[in-house]
Each structure stands twice: as C-alpha cells, then as structure tokens.
Amino acid sequence: MRRGPLDAIRSVEAFVVSIPRDVPYLGPLRPGEGVNARGYIVRKGNRTIYPSRDMSVLVKVTGESGMVGWGETYGIVAPRAVTEIIDDVLGPVVLGRDPADAATIHEDLYDLMRVRGFWGGYYVDALAGVDIALWDLYGKRAGLPLSALLGGRRHETIPAYVSGLPKATLQERCDLAVEWTRKGFRGIKFAAAMSDDGVAREMAALREAVGPGIDLMVDLHWKYGAAGAIRLIRRLEAHDLYFAEAPCAPEDLEGQARVAAAIGTPLALGEELRTVFEYRPRFEAHAMSIIQPEMGHTGVTEFHRIGAMAHAFHVDTIPHATIGCGIFMAASLQAASTLQRLPYHEYQHSIFDRNLALARGDMACAQGFYTVPTGAGIGVEPADSVFDHVVR
Ligand code: MG
C-alpha cells in the first residue's frame, strides 16, 4: 500500500553562525601564530587552519505542516561554501520530498554531482546538514527519537572522554587532567601537536598525574610517517596508552595499516572521512580498530551505515565531536546510542558546555557520561539566542 507523505518539504534554509570564544581552539596562541584578516589561525603543530571564533552552519527544513527539522554541518572554515551548495543545489531539489524518505533523499542528493567528481568535501558536508534536518523532521512527525528510527536505543548514557587539555604548560595540562578525573571522567586525550616538551614526556607526566585506571589517549594529528609513528607509539605504550589517533596522513592508507599491525594499542581514525566509500578501504586494510565518525561530516544516513560496517568488521566506534552549536552533537549521540560497540564518545568541553545554553533539550554531560536526548527527532532545538550569532 502506498501511503501519503508524512509531510512535504516546503523550504530549506541555511545559516552561518559565528560565536566568540575566549581561548582559541587547541589552546592559547603559540609563538609565530596569529589571527589573520579573515579571523583564522594556522596552527604550527598540526599545520591546520582554525577559526578564532566558533563557526558552524545550521540547516532548517520546514514541512507543509509548519513543523521544522534542524540540521547542522561544518562551518569551521569558509562556511559560505556550504551554504551556497545548500541554497543553490540541494535545497531546491528537496522541496516537495517526504522527510520519511530521508535515506533515499540522501542517495539522490549524493548522486547529483558525482560525474563532476564531488563525492566528498564541502559537498558531502552540505548534504550532511540537510540529511540531519530531514531525519529530525521525520522523527518529530513520527513522535519518535532518531535512535528509534535507526533501529532502537541501546544506551541512555554514553561514556565521555575529555578531548584536549588546552593549557600553555605541561604542569597546567597535568593539573587540568587531574581536575577532570575528580569530576568523574575516566578517559582523557592529549594533542601531540601541543606537547612542547615532547610527546613521550607528556604521556609519562600525565600518567604520573592521573595514576592507573584512567584511559589516556593521544591525537597524533596525521603528522608521522609509519616508522616514526610505530617507534613513538611503542614508547607511549610503556605508560598504558588506550588508543593512538591518526598517526599518518589520511592519504597514506598503507602507512596507517602498517602502524595498526605493528603496535599493541588500538589505532583510531576517521574524523575526516564522510561516507562508507571512504571508510571501506580502511576496513578492508585493517587500518584501525576504532573508527571516529563525525556527524557534522557524515550526516545521519552515512553515520548509521558506517556504524553497521564497523559492526561487521568487529571495530569499535568512538564518535568525533567538533566545533558546532550542539545540533549535530545531539544527532551524533542519538545515532551512537544505537551502536553495540561504543566504548566512548568524544567530549569537547569548551564547546559542548557552552552549547547547552544554545540548545533546548535534555542533552547533558556530567560525571563522565553523556545523557542522550529523549525528545522526538534529534531531541534538541536551537535556542533563540543562537540567532543572535547568525552572520550574513
Ligand atoms: Mg582528532
């Protein structure tokens, strides 16, 4: 029996959000680092550009019923590349479609630009924002949380690991790590790019500070060749390393696989990947034993498919969390809550805690655990105050 549409999409809108922050992402500026005329900082440690403000792109889809679904995607750098793709390409094609067909719409939108070589990057980021919004509206119309639409919620809470210790000195970073353990957090990740006194020394000092029983992770920010990464990670293993993240450049699939095979620590990667097509060769090469999908890049449809692929390869999922307003974070918690092999979800305290004031809903993170939102759809709505930060 062919049912009628649950709702039909009447409009798709995208907004650039820009929120000031006190301390730049990844910590205070280092010698030789400055904010350029466009408000960006190039970090020497990982050779990556970051905004001095927190920037994101919100997506609003409205159905014939007047009900609204919210999505969000990467707007960290050049956010108007994303809004232009939504306004000019994706939005008009979605009009009249039924949000209950969210996964089918995702496939149709993905196909639109294939022959021109756009199956990743900004194009798929834009698609992710629209996809989350469609799933949110679908859930709201159905009166069900996203987790139920994806097959069922397995976790009401998810362990959160503290990501990054944005302080200037090693002593301050050790003190901060101890502070987090006192708040009940059992996992802490440090950034090798910020370890001015040496990565091995930082690891040793952190282990000494927090003691045994705390999971310590390191983000290597794609900086090493395979041999150098293996040598470094083996030194860190002496201090009980929980996972090593992104040792080699994403293009160096063979290097990642070599490292994964040579170390006794789980290798984690995938925050920069967007689709099952980008993940599949890594699974086949056994290049990691933990994947870190980022909802802001994948959207709900691909996140769910990537999670199923990880399940088939006996690989754990520890989702990535980046700069945003809390909308794709809610979607990430919802989708992650359906996964069986989910040791942690990343926790960016300097972003998440502020976002709780920018988002309505019962999403939370305290005593080392996230609370997965319970409302329909993604379970979180942008608060009115977010729109004070929308820029034209
Ligand atoms: Mg990372």
PDB file of N, CA and C and ligand atoms in Angstrom, residues 25 161 163 189 219-222 245-246 271-272 292 320 346 348, ligand 1:
ATOM      1  N   TYR A  25      40.592  27.552  20.055  1.00  0.00           N
ATOM      2  CA  TYR A  25      40.536  26.095  19.985  1.00  0.00           C
ATOM      3  C   TYR A  25      41.968  25.548  19.963  1.00  0.00           C
ATOM      4  N   TYR A 161      34.858  10.877  26.826  1.00  0.00           N
ATOM      5  CA  TYR A 161      36.268  11.130  27.145  1.00  0.00           C
ATOM      6  C   TYR A 161      36.578  12.606  26.887  1.00  0.00           C
ATOM      7  N   SER A 163      38.465  15.649  25.657  1.00  0.00           N
ATOM      8  CA  SER A 163      39.311  15.795  24.484  1.00  0.00           C
ATOM      9  C   SER A 163      40.135  17.066  24.564  1.00  0.00           C
ATOM     10  N   LYS A 189      42.180  12.666  26.456  1.00  0.00           N
ATOM     11  CA  LYS A 189      43.056  12.643  25.276  1.00  0.00           C
ATOM     12  C   LYS A 189      43.884  13.920  25.215  1.00  0.00           C
ATOM     13  N   ASP A 219      46.219  12.148  20.338  1.00  0.00           N
ATOM     14  CA  ASP A 219      45.900  12.507  18.957  1.00  0.00           C
ATOM     15  C   ASP A 219      47.199  12.917  18.281  1.00  0.00           C
ATOM     16  N   LEU A 220      47.610  12.157  17.269  1.00  0.00           N
ATOM     17  CA  LEU A 220      48.882  12.417  16.590  1.00  0.00           C
ATOM     18  C   LEU A 220      48.713  13.315  15.367  1.00  0.00           C
ATOM     19  N   HIS A 221      47.488  13.686  15.058  1.00  0.00           N
ATOM     20  CA  HIS A 221      47.208  14.722  14.045  1.00  0.00           C
ATOM     21  C   HIS A 221      47.911  14.486  12.711  1.00  0.00           C
ATOM     22  N   TRP A 222      47.950  13.237  12.257  1.00  0.00           N
ATOM     23  CA  TRP A 222      48.397  12.898  10.897  1.00  0.00           C
ATOM     24  C   TRP A 222      49.831  13.358  10.608  1.00  0.00           C
ATOM     25  N   GLU A 245      45.614   8.036  17.930  1.00  0.00           N
ATOM     26  CA  GLU A 245      44.724   8.553  16.880  1.00  0.00           C
ATOM     27  C   GLU A 245      45.511   9.150  15.726  1.00  0.00           C
ATOM     28  N   ALA A 246      45.084   8.829  14.524  1.00  0.00           N
ATOM     29  CA  ALA A 246      45.536   9.486  13.289  1.00  0.00           C
ATOM     30  C   ALA A 246      47.044   9.677  13.208  1.00  0.00           C
ATOM     31  N   GLU A 271      37.953  10.785  11.623  1.00  0.00           N
ATOM     32  CA  GLU A 271      37.172  12.009  11.820  1.00  0.00           C
ATOM     33  C   GLU A 271      37.014  12.807  10.534  1.00  0.00           C
ATOM     34  N   GLU A 272      37.949  12.627   9.577  1.00  0.00           N
ATOM     35  CA  GLU A 272      37.925  13.421   8.355  1.00  0.00           C
ATOM     36  C   GLU A 272      37.178  12.715   7.212  1.00  0.00           C
ATOM     37  N   GLN A 292      36.191   6.848  14.161  1.00  0.00           N
ATOM     38  CA  GLN A 292      35.773   8.103  14.811  1.00  0.00           C
ATOM     39  C   GLN A 292      34.919   8.943  13.851  1.00  0.00           C
ATOM     40  N   HIS A 320      33.588  11.260  16.868  1.00  0.00           N
ATOM     41  CA  HIS A 320      34.307  12.523  16.983  1.00  0.00           C
ATOM     42  C   HIS A 320      33.317  13.633  17.362  1.00  0.00           C
ATOM     43  N   GLU A 346      33.545  11.262  22.069  1.00  0.00           N
ATOM     44  CA  GLU A 346      34.427  12.391  22.387  1.00  0.00           C
ATOM     45  C   GLU A 346      33.645  13.531  23.044  1.00  0.00           C
ATOM     46  N   GLN A 348      34.157  17.568  23.822  1.00  0.00           N
ATOM     47  CA  GLN A 348      34.885  18.837  23.686  1.00  0.00           C
ATOM     48  C   GLN A 348      34.280  19.807  24.689  1.00  0.00           C
TER      49      GLN A 348
HETATM   50 MG    MG B   1      41.468  14.289  16.176  1.00  0.00          MG
END
